[in-house]
Coordinates of N, CA and C in Angstrom, one line a residue:
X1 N 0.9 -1.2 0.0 CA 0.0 0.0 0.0 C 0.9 1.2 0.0
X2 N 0.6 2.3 -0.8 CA 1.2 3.4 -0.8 C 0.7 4.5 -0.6
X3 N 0.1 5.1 0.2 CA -0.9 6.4 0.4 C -2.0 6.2 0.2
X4 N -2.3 5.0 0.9 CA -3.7 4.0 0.4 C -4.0 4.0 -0.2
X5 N -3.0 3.5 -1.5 CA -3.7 2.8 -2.6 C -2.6 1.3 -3.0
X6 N -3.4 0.9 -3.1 CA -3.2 -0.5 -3.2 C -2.6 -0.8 -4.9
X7 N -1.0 -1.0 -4.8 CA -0.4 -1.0 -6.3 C -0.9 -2.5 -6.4
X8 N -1.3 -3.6 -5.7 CA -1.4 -4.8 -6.2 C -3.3 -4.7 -7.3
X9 N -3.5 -3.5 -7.3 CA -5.0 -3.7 -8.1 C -5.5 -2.4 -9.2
X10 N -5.4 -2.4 -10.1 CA -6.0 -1.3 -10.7 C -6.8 -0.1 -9.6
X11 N -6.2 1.0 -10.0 CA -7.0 2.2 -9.4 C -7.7 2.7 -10.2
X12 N -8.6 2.6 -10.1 CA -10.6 3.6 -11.3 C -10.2 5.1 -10.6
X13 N -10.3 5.9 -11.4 CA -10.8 7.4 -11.2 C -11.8 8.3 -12.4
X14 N -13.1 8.4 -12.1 CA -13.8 9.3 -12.7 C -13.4 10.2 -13.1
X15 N -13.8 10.8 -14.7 CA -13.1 12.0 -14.9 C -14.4 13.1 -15.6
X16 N -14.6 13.6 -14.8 CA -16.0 14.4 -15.1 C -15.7 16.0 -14.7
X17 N -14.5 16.1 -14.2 CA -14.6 17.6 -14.0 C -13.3 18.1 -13.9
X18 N -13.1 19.2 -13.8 CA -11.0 19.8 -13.8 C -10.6 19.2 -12.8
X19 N -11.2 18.9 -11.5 CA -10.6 18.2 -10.1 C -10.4 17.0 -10.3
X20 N -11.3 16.4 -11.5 CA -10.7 14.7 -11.4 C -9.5 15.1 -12.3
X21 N -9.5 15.8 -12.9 CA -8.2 15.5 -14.0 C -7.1 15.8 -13.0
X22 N -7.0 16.8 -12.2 CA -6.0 16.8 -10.8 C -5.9 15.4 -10.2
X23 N -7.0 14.9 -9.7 CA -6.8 13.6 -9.4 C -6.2 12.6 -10.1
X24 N -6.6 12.8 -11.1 CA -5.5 11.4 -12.2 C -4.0 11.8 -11.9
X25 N -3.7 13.0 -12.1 CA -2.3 13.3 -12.1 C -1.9 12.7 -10.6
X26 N -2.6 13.1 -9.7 CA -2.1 12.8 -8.6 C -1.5 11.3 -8.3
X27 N -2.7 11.0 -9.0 CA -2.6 8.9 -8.8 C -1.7 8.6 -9.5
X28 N -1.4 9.0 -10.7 CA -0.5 8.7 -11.6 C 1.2 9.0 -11.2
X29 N 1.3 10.0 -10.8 CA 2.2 10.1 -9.8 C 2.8 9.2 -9.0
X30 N 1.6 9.0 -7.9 CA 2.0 8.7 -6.6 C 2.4 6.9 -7.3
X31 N 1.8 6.4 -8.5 CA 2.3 5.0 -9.1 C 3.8 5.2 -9.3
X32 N 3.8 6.1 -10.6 CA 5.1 6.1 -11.0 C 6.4 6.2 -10.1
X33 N 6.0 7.3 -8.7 CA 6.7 7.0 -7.8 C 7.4 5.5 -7.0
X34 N 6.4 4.8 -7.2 CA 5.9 3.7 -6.2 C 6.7 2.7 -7.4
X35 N 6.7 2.8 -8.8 CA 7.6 1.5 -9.4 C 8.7 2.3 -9.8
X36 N 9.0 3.4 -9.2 CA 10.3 3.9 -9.6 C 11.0 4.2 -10.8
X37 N 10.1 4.7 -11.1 CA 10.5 5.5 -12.1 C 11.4 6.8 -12.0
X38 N 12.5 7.7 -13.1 CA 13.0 8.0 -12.7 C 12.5 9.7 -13.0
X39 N 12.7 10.8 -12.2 CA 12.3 12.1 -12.0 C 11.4 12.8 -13.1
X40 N 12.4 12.4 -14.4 CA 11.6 12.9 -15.5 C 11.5 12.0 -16.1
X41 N 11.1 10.6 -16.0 CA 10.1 9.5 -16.3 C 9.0 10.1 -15.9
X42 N 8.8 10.3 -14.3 CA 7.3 10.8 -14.1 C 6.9 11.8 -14.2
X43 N 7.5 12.6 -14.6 CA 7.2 13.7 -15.2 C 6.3 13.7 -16.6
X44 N 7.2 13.0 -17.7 CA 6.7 12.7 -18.7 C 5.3 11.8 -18.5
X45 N 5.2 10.8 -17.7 CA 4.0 10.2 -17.8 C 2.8 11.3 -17.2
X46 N 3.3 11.6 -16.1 CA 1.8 12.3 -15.5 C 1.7 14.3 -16.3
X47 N 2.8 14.1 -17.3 CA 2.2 15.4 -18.4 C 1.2 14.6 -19.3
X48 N 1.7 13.4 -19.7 CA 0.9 12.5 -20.9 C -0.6 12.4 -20.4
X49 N -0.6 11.8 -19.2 CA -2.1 11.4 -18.2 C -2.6 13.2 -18.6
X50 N -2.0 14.2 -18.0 CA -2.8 15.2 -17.4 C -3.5 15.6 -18.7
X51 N -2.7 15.7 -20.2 CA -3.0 16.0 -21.5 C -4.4 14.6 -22.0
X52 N -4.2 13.6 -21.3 CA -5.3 12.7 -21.8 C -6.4 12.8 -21.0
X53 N -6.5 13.4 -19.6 CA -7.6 13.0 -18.8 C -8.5 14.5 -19.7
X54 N -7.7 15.8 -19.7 CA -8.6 16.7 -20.2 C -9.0 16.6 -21.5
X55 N -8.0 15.6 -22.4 CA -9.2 15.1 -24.1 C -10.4 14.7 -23.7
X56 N -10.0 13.8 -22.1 CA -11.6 12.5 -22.4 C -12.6 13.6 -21.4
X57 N -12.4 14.8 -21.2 CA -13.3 15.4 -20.3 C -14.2 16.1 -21.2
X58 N -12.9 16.8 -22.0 CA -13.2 18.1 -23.0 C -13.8 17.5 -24.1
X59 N -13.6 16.4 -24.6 CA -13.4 16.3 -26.3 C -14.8 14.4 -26.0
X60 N -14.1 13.8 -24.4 CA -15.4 13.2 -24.7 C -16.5 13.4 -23.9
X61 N -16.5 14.3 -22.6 CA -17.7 14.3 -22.2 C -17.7 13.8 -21.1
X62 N -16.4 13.6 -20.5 CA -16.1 12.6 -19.3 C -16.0 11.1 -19.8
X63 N -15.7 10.5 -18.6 CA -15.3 9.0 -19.0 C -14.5 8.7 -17.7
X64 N -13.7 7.6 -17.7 CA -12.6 7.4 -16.8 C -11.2 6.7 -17.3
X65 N -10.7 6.9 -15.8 CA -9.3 6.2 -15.8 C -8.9 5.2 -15.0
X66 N -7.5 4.3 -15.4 CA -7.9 2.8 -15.2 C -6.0 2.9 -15.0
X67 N -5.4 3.3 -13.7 CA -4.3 3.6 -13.8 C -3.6 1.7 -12.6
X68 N -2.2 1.4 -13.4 CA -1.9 -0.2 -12.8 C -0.3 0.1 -12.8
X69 N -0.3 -0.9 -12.0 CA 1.3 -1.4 -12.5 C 1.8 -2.3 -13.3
X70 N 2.6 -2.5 -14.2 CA 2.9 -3.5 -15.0 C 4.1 -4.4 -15.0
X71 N 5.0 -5.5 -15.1 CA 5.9 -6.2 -14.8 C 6.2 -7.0 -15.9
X72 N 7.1 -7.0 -17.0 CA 7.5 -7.2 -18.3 C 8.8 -8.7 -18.1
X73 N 8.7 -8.8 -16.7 CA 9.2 -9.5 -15.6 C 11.4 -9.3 -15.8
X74 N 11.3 -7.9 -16.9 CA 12.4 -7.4 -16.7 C 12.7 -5.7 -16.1
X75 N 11.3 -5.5 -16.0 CA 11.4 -4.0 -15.9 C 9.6 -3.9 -15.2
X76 N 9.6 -2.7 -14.3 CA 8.4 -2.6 -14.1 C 7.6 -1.1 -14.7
X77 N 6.6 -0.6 -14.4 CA 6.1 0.5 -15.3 C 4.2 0.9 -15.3
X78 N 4.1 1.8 -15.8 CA 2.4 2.3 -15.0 C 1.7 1.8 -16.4
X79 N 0.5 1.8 -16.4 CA -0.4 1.4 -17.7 C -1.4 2.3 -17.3
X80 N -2.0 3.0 -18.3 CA -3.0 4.3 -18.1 C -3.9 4.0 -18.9
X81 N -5.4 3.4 -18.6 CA -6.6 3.5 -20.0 C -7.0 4.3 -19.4
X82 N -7.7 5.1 -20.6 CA -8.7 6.0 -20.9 C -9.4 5.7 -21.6
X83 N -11.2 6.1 -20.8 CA -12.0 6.0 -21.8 C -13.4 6.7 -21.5
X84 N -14.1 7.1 -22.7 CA -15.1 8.0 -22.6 C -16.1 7.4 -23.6
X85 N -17.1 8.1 -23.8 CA -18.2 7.1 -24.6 C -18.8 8.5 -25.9
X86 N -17.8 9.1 -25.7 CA -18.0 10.6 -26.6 C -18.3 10.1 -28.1
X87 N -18.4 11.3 -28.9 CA -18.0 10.7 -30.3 C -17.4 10.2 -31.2
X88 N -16.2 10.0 -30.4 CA -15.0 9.8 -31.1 C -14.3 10.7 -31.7
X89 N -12.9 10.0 -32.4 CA -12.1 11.0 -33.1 C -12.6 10.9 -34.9
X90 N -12.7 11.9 -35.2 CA -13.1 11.4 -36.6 C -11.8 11.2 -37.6
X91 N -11.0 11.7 -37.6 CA -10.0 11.8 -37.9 C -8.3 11.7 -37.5
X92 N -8.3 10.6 -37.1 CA -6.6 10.0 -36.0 C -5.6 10.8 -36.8
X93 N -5.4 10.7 -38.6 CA -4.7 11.5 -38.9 C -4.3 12.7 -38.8
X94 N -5.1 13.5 -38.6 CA -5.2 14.6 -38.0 C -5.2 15.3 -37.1
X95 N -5.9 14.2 -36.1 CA -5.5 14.7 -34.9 C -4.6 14.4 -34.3
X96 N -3.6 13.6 -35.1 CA -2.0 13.2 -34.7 C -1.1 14.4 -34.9
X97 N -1.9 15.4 -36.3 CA -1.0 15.9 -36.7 C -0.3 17.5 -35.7
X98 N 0.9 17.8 -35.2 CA 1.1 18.6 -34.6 C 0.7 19.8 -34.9
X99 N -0.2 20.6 -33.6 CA -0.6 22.1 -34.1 C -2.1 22.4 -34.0
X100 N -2.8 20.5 -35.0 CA -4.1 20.7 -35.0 C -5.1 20.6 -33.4
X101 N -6.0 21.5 -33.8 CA -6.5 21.7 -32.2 C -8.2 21.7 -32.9
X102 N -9.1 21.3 -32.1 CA -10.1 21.8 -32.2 C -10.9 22.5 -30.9
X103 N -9.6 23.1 -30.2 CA -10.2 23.4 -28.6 C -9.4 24.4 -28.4
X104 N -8.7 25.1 -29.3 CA -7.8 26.4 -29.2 C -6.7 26.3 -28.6
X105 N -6.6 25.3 -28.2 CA -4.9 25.1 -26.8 C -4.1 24.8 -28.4
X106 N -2.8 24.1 -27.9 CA -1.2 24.2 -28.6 C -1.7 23.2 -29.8
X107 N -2.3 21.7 -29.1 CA -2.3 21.2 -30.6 C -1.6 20.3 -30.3
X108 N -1.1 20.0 -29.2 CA 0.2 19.2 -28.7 C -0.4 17.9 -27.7
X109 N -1.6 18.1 -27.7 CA -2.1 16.6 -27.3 C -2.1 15.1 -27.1
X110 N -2.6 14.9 -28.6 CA -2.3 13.5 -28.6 C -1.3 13.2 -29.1
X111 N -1.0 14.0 -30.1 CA 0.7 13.9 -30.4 C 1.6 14.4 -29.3
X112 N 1.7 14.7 -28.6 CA 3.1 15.1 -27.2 C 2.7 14.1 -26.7
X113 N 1.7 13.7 -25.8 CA 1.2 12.4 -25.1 C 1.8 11.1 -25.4
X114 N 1.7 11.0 -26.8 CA 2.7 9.8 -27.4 C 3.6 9.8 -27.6
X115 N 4.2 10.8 -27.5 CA 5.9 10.9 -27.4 C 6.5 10.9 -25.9
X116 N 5.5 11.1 -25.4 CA 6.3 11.5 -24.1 C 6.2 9.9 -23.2
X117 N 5.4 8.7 -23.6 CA 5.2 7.4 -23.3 C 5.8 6.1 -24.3
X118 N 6.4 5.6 -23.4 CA 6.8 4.2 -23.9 C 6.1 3.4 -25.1
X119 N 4.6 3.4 -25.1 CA 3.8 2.3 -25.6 C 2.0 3.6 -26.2
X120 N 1.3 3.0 -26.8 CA 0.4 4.5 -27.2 C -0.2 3.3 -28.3
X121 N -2.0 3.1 -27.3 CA -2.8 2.5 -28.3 C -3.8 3.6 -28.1
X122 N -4.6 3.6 -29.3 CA -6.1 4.0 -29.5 C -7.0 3.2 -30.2
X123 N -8.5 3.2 -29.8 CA -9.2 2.7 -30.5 C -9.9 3.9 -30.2
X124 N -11.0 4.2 -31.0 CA -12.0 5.0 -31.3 C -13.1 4.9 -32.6
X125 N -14.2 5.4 -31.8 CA -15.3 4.8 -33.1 C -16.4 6.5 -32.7
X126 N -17.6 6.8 -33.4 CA -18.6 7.1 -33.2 C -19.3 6.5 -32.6
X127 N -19.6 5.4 -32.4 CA -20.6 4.3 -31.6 C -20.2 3.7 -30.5
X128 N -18.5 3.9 -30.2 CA -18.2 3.2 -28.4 C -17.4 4.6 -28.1
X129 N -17.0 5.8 -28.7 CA -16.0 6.7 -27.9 C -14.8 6.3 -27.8
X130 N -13.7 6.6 -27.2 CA -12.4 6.7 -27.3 C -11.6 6.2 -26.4
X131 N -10.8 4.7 -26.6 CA -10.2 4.3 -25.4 C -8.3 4.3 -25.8
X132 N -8.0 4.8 -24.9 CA -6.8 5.2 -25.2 C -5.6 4.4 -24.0
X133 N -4.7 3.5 -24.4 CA -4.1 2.9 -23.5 C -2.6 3.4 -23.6
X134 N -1.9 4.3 -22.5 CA -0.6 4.3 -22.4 C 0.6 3.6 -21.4
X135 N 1.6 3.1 -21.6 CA 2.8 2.7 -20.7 C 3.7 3.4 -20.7
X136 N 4.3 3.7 -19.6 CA 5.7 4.2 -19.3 C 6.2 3.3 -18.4
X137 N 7.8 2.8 -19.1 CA 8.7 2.0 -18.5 C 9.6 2.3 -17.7
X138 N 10.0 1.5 -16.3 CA 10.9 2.1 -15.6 C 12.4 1.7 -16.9
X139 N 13.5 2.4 -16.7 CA 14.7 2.4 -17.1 C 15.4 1.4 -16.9

């Protein structure tokens, strides 16, 4: 247990409002801390979480997060889903592409997010919303 939370189980956190997206960061932290990751390892992950919890708030309408630990049984490391039941991305190409925004910020979303993480899946549809799976590995 680490600031009671229990690394042996997935932690759920709701993301419906600017305070839960605080919240994810927080959890996401106090993990990466917890498998040791190194200073700006967790940096990088909990900028990636903080940039993904406000897509699924802003862009889907809320949703949640599904923050773990992972063990590659050579290295250990956080796994981050996201997911919202919004309407999806219509366009991955584009919204990969650096710059593009449809929310007036940098544009640096889902493209920095995936650069700044080890591992970077998406699925997304119109009919299930947007689930987004990231890893960051310890060193």
């Amino acid at each position: 247990m680490t600031a009671g939370i229990d690394l042996g189980h997935p932690q759920a956190q709701a993301i419906r409002s600017d305070e839960d997206v605080v919240r994810v960061r927080q959890l996401v932290r106090t993990v990466a801390v917890a498998v040791k990751l190194s200073l700006v390892d967790q940096t990088k992950v909990v900028t990636a979480a903080s940039e993904l919890a406000r897509n699924t708030l802003v862009y889907g309408g809320g949703g949640a997060v599904e923050v773990a630990t992972v063990d590659n049984g050579r290295r250990r490391g956080v796994r981050i889903v996201f997911a919202d039941s919004g309407p999806g991305i219509a366009d991955l190409d584009l919204a990969f592409t650096d710059g593009y925004t449809t929310g007036g910020g940098l544009g640096l979303g889902l493209s920095g997010a995936r650069r700044l993480v080890d591992e970077f899946e998406i699925e997304t549809s119109a009919e299930t919303g947007t689930r987004i799976t990231v890893t960051k590995w310890s060193r």
